[in-house]
Coordinates of C-alpha atoms and ligand atoms in Angstrom, one line a residue:
M1 CA -26.0 -12.7 -3.6
I2 CA -26.1 -9.4 -4.6
I3 CA -29.5 -7.2 -4.5
H4 CA -30.8 -4.3 -6.6
T5 CA -33.7 -2.5 -4.7
H6 CA -35.9 -0.6 -7.1
A7 CA -35.3 2.8 -7.4
N8 CA -37.8 4.3 -5.8
A9 CA -37.6 1.5 -2.6
D10 CA -38.1 3.4 0.9
A11 CA -34.3 4.5 1.7
A12 CA -35.7 2.8 5.7
E13 CA -36.9 -0.5 4.6
V14 CA -33.4 -0.6 2.1
N15 CA -31.5 -0.1 5.5
K16 CA -33.7 -2.7 7.3
L17 CA -33.2 -5.2 4.2
A18 CA -29.2 -4.6 4.7
V19 CA -29.7 -5.2 8.2
S20 CA -31.7 -8.2 8.0
T21 CA -29.2 -9.9 5.7
Q22 CA -25.4 -8.5 6.8
S23 CA -25.1 -7.0 3.5
I24 CA -23.0 -4.0 2.0
L25 CA -24.8 -0.8 1.0
F26 CA -23.8 1.3 -1.8
Y27 CA -25.6 3.3 -4.3
N28 CA -24.5 2.8 -7.7
G29 CA -26.6 5.9 -9.3
E30 CA -29.4 3.8 -10.2
H31 CA -30.5 1.4 -7.7
H32 CA -29.2 0.4 -4.1
V33 CA -26.8 -2.2 -4.1
L34 CA -26.7 -4.9 -1.3
V35 CA -24.5 -7.4 -1.4
T36 CA -24.8 -10.6 1.3
P37 CA -22.5 -12.9 2.2
S38 CA -22.8 -15.2 -0.5
K39 CA -24.1 -18.5 1.2
M40 CA -27.3 -16.6 1.4
Q41 CA -29.0 -17.6 -1.5
E42 CA -32.5 -16.2 -1.1
P43 CA -33.6 -12.8 0.0
P44 CA -35.4 -12.8 3.1
T45 CA -39.5 -12.8 2.9
G46 CA -40.9 -9.7 3.7
F47 CA -39.5 -7.1 1.3
D48 CA -40.3 -8.1 -2.0
S49 CA -42.0 -4.7 -2.6
I50 CA -38.6 -3.1 -2.8
I51 CA -36.6 -5.8 -4.2
D52 CA -36.0 -5.5 -8.1
Q53 CA -33.7 -8.3 -9.1
F54 CA -31.3 -10.5 -7.2
W55 CA -28.2 -12.7 -8.1
P56 CA -27.4 -15.6 -5.9
M57 CA -23.7 -16.3 -6.0
S58 CA -21.6 -19.7 -5.2
S59 CA -18.8 -17.6 -4.2
D60 CA -17.3 -14.0 -2.2
L61 CA -16.7 -13.1 -5.9
Q62 CA -19.5 -11.1 -6.8
L63 CA -20.1 -7.9 -7.9
G64 CA -17.1 -8.8 -10.0
S65 CA -18.1 -11.7 -11.6
K66 CA -19.7 -12.5 -14.8
T67 CA -23.0 -14.4 -13.4
Y68 CA -24.1 -10.5 -12.0
K69 CA -22.8 -8.6 -15.2
S70 CA -21.7 -10.9 -18.1
E71 CA -20.1 -8.3 -20.1
T72 CA -16.8 -6.4 -19.4
R73 CA -17.1 -3.5 -17.5
E74 CA -16.5 -0.3 -19.6
I75 CA -13.7 2.3 -17.9
Q76 CA -12.3 5.2 -19.2
L77 CA -9.1 6.2 -19.1
G78 CA -8.3 9.4 -20.3
D79 CA -9.9 10.0 -24.1
V80 CA -9.3 6.1 -24.4
T81 CA -11.7 3.6 -23.3
I82 CA -11.2 -0.4 -22.5
G83 CA -13.4 -3.5 -21.9
G84 CA -17.5 -2.8 -22.3
K85 CA -18.6 -2.8 -26.4
T86 CA -14.6 -1.8 -27.1
N87 CA -12.2 -3.8 -28.6
N88 CA -9.1 -2.0 -27.5
T89 CA -5.9 -3.0 -25.4
I90 CA -4.8 -0.2 -24.1
V91 CA -0.7 0.3 -23.9
I92 CA 0.3 1.4 -20.0
A93 CA 4.1 2.3 -21.0
G94 CA 6.8 4.2 -18.1
P95 CA 10.1 3.5 -16.0
C96 CA 9.1 1.8 -13.5
S97 CA 10.1 4.1 -11.0
V98 CA 10.5 8.2 -11.6
E99 CA 14.0 9.3 -10.8
S100 CA 14.3 12.8 -11.9
E101 CA 12.6 15.7 -14.1
S102 CA 15.1 14.7 -16.8
Q103 CA 14.7 11.3 -16.6
I104 CA 11.0 11.0 -16.8
R105 CA 10.5 13.8 -19.6
E106 CA 12.9 11.9 -21.5
S107 CA 10.3 8.8 -21.1
A108 CA 7.2 11.6 -21.8
E109 CA 9.0 12.5 -24.8
F110 CA 9.4 9.0 -26.4
M111 CA 5.7 7.7 -25.2
K112 CA 3.9 10.6 -27.0
R113 CA 6.4 9.8 -30.1
M114 CA 5.0 6.0 -29.8
G115 CA 1.5 7.3 -29.3
I116 CA 1.3 5.8 -25.9
T117 CA -1.4 7.6 -23.7
A118 CA -0.7 6.0 -20.0
L119 CA 2.3 7.1 -18.7
R120 CA 3.2 5.0 -15.8
G121 CA 5.8 5.3 -13.1
G122 CA 6.2 4.7 -9.7
C123 CA 6.7 7.2 -6.8
Y124 CA 6.3 5.1 -3.6
K125 CA 8.3 1.7 -4.6
P126 CA 7.7 -1.2 -2.8
R127 CA 11.2 -2.5 -2.6
T128 CA 12.0 -5.6 -1.2
S129 CA 15.3 -4.2 0.8
P130 CA 15.6 -1.1 2.7
Y131 CA 18.3 0.1 1.1
S132 CA 17.2 -0.1 -2.2
F133 CA 15.9 3.4 -3.6
Q134 CA 12.0 3.8 -2.2
G135 CA 10.9 6.5 -4.8
L136 CA 10.7 10.1 -4.7
G137 CA 8.0 10.6 -3.4
L138 CA 5.1 13.6 -3.5
E139 CA 8.0 14.9 -5.5
G140 CA 7.6 12.3 -8.4
L141 CA 3.9 12.6 -8.2
K142 CA 4.1 16.6 -9.0
L143 CA 6.6 15.5 -11.8
L144 CA 3.8 13.4 -13.3
S145 CA 1.5 15.8 -12.9
K146 CA 3.8 18.2 -15.3
M147 CA 4.0 15.4 -17.6
R148 CA 0.2 15.0 -18.0
D149 CA 0.0 18.8 -18.3
E150 CA 2.2 19.3 -20.7
F151 CA 2.0 15.9 -23.0
G152 CA -2.1 15.2 -21.9
F153 CA -1.4 11.6 -20.7
T154 CA -3.1 9.8 -18.5
I155 CA -0.6 9.3 -15.2
V156 CA -0.7 5.8 -13.5
S157 CA 1.0 5.3 -10.8
E158 CA 1.3 2.9 -7.4
V159 CA 0.5 3.2 -3.9
R160 CA 2.3 1.1 -1.4
D161 CA 0.7 1.9 1.7
A162 CA -2.1 3.3 3.1
T163 CA 0.3 6.4 4.6
H164 CA 0.3 8.1 1.0
V165 CA -2.6 6.8 -0.6
D166 CA -4.8 10.2 -0.7
H167 CA -1.8 12.2 -2.3
V168 CA -1.5 9.2 -4.9
I169 CA -5.1 9.3 -5.7
E170 CA -5.4 13.0 -5.7
H171 CA -2.3 12.8 -8.5
A172 CA -2.8 10.4 -10.4
D173 CA -5.1 9.2 -13.0
V174 CA -5.0 5.7 -12.6
I175 CA -4.4 3.9 -9.2
Q176 CA -2.1 1.4 -9.2
V177 CA -2.3 -1.2 -6.1
G178 CA 1.1 -3.2 -6.1
A179 CA 1.2 -6.9 -5.7
K180 CA 2.9 -6.3 -2.8
S181 CA -0.5 -4.0 -1.5
M182 CA -2.7 -5.8 -2.5
Y183 CA -4.2 -7.3 0.6
D184 CA -4.2 -3.7 2.6
H185 CA -7.1 -3.0 3.3
G186 CA -6.5 0.4 4.1
I187 CA -5.4 0.9 0.5
L188 CA -8.1 -0.8 -0.5
R189 CA -11.1 0.9 1.3
A190 CA -9.3 4.6 0.2
C191 CA -9.9 3.5 -3.3
A192 CA -13.3 2.5 -2.9
K193 CA -14.0 5.9 -1.9
T194 CA -12.6 7.9 -5.5
Q195 CA -14.4 6.7 -8.4
K196 CA -10.7 6.9 -10.6
P197 CA -10.0 3.7 -12.0
V198 CA -7.9 1.2 -9.9
L199 CA -5.4 -1.1 -11.1
I200 CA -4.9 -4.2 -8.6
K201 CA -1.6 -6.4 -9.4
R202 CA -1.8 -9.8 -8.1
G203 CA 0.1 -11.3 -5.3
F204 CA 2.6 -12.9 -6.4
G205 CA 1.2 -16.0 -3.9
T206 CA -2.0 -15.1 -4.6
T207 CA -4.9 -17.5 -5.5
L208 CA -7.2 -16.2 -8.2
Q209 CA -10.1 -16.4 -5.7
E210 CA -8.2 -13.9 -3.5
F211 CA -7.0 -11.5 -6.3
A212 CA -11.0 -11.3 -7.4
Q213 CA -11.9 -10.6 -3.6
A214 CA -9.1 -7.8 -3.1
A215 CA -11.3 -6.4 -5.8
E216 CA -14.3 -6.5 -4.3
F217 CA -13.5 -4.7 -1.2
V218 CA -13.5 -2.0 -4.0
L219 CA -16.4 -2.1 -6.0
S220 CA -18.4 -2.8 -3.0
G221 CA -17.3 0.5 -1.5
G222 CA -19.0 1.7 -4.9
N223 CA -15.9 2.3 -7.4
P224 CA -16.9 0.3 -9.9
N225 CA -13.3 0.9 -12.1
V226 CA -11.6 -1.5 -11.5
M227 CA -8.9 -3.3 -13.5
L228 CA -6.9 -6.2 -12.8
C229 CA -3.5 -7.0 -13.3
E230 CA -2.1 -10.2 -13.8
R231 CA 1.9 -9.8 -13.1
G232 CA 3.1 -13.0 -12.9
I233 CA 3.4 -15.7 -9.6
R234 CA 5.8 -17.6 -7.9
T235 CA 7.0 -21.3 -8.8
F236 CA 9.5 -23.5 -8.3
E237 CA 11.2 -22.0 -11.4
T238 CA 14.1 -19.6 -10.6
K239 CA 15.4 -18.6 -14.1
T240 CA 12.7 -16.8 -14.3
R241 CA 11.8 -13.9 -11.8
F242 CA 8.0 -15.1 -11.6
T243 CA 6.1 -17.5 -13.8
L244 CA 3.4 -15.5 -15.9
D245 CA 0.2 -17.0 -15.1
L246 CA -2.0 -17.4 -18.6
C247 CA -4.1 -20.1 -17.5
G248 CA -4.8 -17.9 -14.7
V249 CA -5.7 -15.6 -17.3
A250 CA -8.3 -17.5 -18.8
W251 CA -10.3 -18.4 -15.9
L252 CA -10.3 -14.3 -15.3
K253 CA -11.4 -13.9 -18.3
E254 CA -14.3 -16.5 -18.1
N255 CA -15.1 -15.4 -14.5
T256 CA -15.0 -11.8 -13.8
N257 CA -16.2 -8.7 -15.2
M258 CA -13.0 -6.2 -14.9
P259 CA -10.9 -5.5 -17.6
I260 CA -8.1 -7.5 -17.8
I261 CA -4.3 -6.3 -18.0
L262 CA -1.0 -7.9 -18.5
D263 CA 2.3 -7.2 -17.0
P264 CA 4.8 -9.3 -18.8
S265 CA 7.9 -7.1 -17.3
H266 CA 7.5 -7.8 -13.6
A267 CA 6.9 -11.9 -14.5
L268 CA 9.8 -12.3 -16.7
G269 CA 12.0 -10.1 -15.1
Y270 CA 14.6 -10.0 -18.0
R271 CA 14.0 -7.6 -21.2
Y272 CA 15.4 -10.3 -23.8
G273 CA 12.1 -12.2 -23.7
I274 CA 9.4 -8.9 -23.3
S275 CA 8.2 -9.0 -26.7
D276 CA 7.1 -12.8 -27.1
L277 CA 5.5 -12.4 -24.0
S278 CA 3.5 -9.6 -24.9
K279 CA 2.7 -11.2 -28.3
A280 CA 1.2 -14.5 -26.1
C281 CA -0.7 -11.8 -23.6
V282 CA -2.0 -9.6 -26.9
A283 CA -3.3 -13.1 -28.3
M284 CA -5.1 -13.6 -25.4
G285 CA -7.8 -10.7 -26.2
I286 CA -6.5 -9.1 -23.2
D287 CA -7.9 -5.1 -22.5
G288 CA -4.0 -3.6 -21.6
L289 CA -0.6 -4.3 -21.6
L290 CA 1.6 -2.9 -19.3
V291 CA 5.3 -2.5 -20.1
E292 CA 8.5 -1.2 -18.3
V293 CA 10.5 0.9 -20.4
H294 CA 13.6 3.2 -19.3
P295 CA 15.6 6.0 -21.3
D296 CA 18.8 3.9 -20.3
P297 CA 17.8 0.9 -17.9
S298 CA 21.6 0.2 -17.1
V299 CA 21.2 3.1 -15.0
A300 CA 17.8 2.6 -13.6
K301 CA 17.3 2.5 -10.3
S302 CA 14.6 -0.2 -10.0
D303 CA 14.0 -3.0 -11.8
A304 CA 17.1 -2.5 -14.3
A305 CA 17.1 -5.7 -16.0
Q306 CA 14.0 -6.0 -17.4
Q307 CA 12.9 -2.2 -18.1
L308 CA 12.8 -1.8 -22.1
Y309 CA 15.7 0.2 -24.1
H310 CA 13.3 2.8 -26.3
D311 CA 14.4 1.1 -29.5
Q312 CA 13.6 -2.2 -27.9
F313 CA 9.5 -1.2 -26.9
E314 CA 9.6 0.5 -30.7
Q315 CA 10.2 -2.6 -31.9
L316 CA 7.4 -4.5 -29.1
L317 CA 4.6 -2.2 -30.6
K318 CA 5.5 -3.2 -34.3
D319 CA 6.0 -7.2 -32.8
I320 CA 2.2 -7.2 -31.3
K321 CA 0.6 -4.9 -33.6
P322 CA -0.5 -8.1 -36.5
V323 CA -1.3 -10.2 -33.2
A324 CA -3.3 -7.4 -31.9
E325 CA -5.4 -7.7 -35.4
A326 CA -5.0 -11.4 -35.6
V327 CA -7.5 -11.2 -32.4
G328 CA -9.8 -8.4 -33.3
K329 CA -8.2 -5.5 -30.9
N330 CA -7.4 -2.4 -31.6
L331 CA -3.8 -1.3 -29.8
V332 CA -4.3 2.7 -28.0
Ligands
LIG401 C1 6.0 -2.1 -10.3 O1 4.7 -2.0 -11.3 O2 7.0 -1.3 -10.8 C2 6.1 -3.3 -9.6 C3 6.8 -3.0 -8.5 O3 5.2 -4.1 -9.8 P1 4.6 -5.4 -8.5 O4 4.0 -4.3 -7.8 O5 3.8 -6.5 -9.3 O6 5.7 -5.8 -8.3
LIG402 MN1 9.1 -2.3 -11.4

């Protein structure tokens, strides 16, 4: 259950209510917000004078649920707003990894020409092998900051583990929590302490409920700016890298209040179908599309098979435009 207290509620009474309901308590700028374990369905007696409103919940998808907020959260990504009353679908693009200054500069110049406002590049890569390229770390984040300063991008970069989460929060504008890292409570709790937008990717073996609950760690720590990213789950199929769960996207749209970003690149794992999949994603009326693009994918140090060549990305933007228009979305 979520409880809002009156704006002027006595702090000692609010604390008493939090203790007696075993709640997580935070202030949202207007109200004290208490989130109790979901099995509690009614506030305890004796606190009527401080309670403004309460919402019983059917599961621990609480702050992120449509029951609590029926409209999708509005999130500011630089000059672009997504969610809320907007009909915007943001395209977030860039290479899988920042590899060198010349590579990220070439990417940045191209993205600028394409009208892309959110440049994404990983500096701490969650590789499946310790012998693969692990990312440039802080040096890569500094290169991304340079690209923001020169070109005005909103920078999206990922956190692999809690050891460098503060660096990513400091240097990036949007914190991406990777599919393999979304259960790391050190990361989630650090992301809760900033107000920067957080993009959480769904683990490939994660149920929708677990995915939504990962977001609750950030929301209940006081950061309302959380986006969910579906990037494919593991199924019996081996011809594609993962299976993009569009049924799951329908469920997230119906039940959660967070903007939804889709990542066809990691789901398919191969360049050939990214444009088709992107059309399917955009047709679902999502808030954002995340695509991996590299100046020369043949030499990419990570995810080489799935990153698009520049001309393919240019074509993709043309391909998704009529689909966005057909579903009443503006590509931004
Ligand atoms: C990535 O975005 O480059 C990445 C590693 O993705 P995921 O966490 O979805 O595997
Ligand atoms: Mn990648």
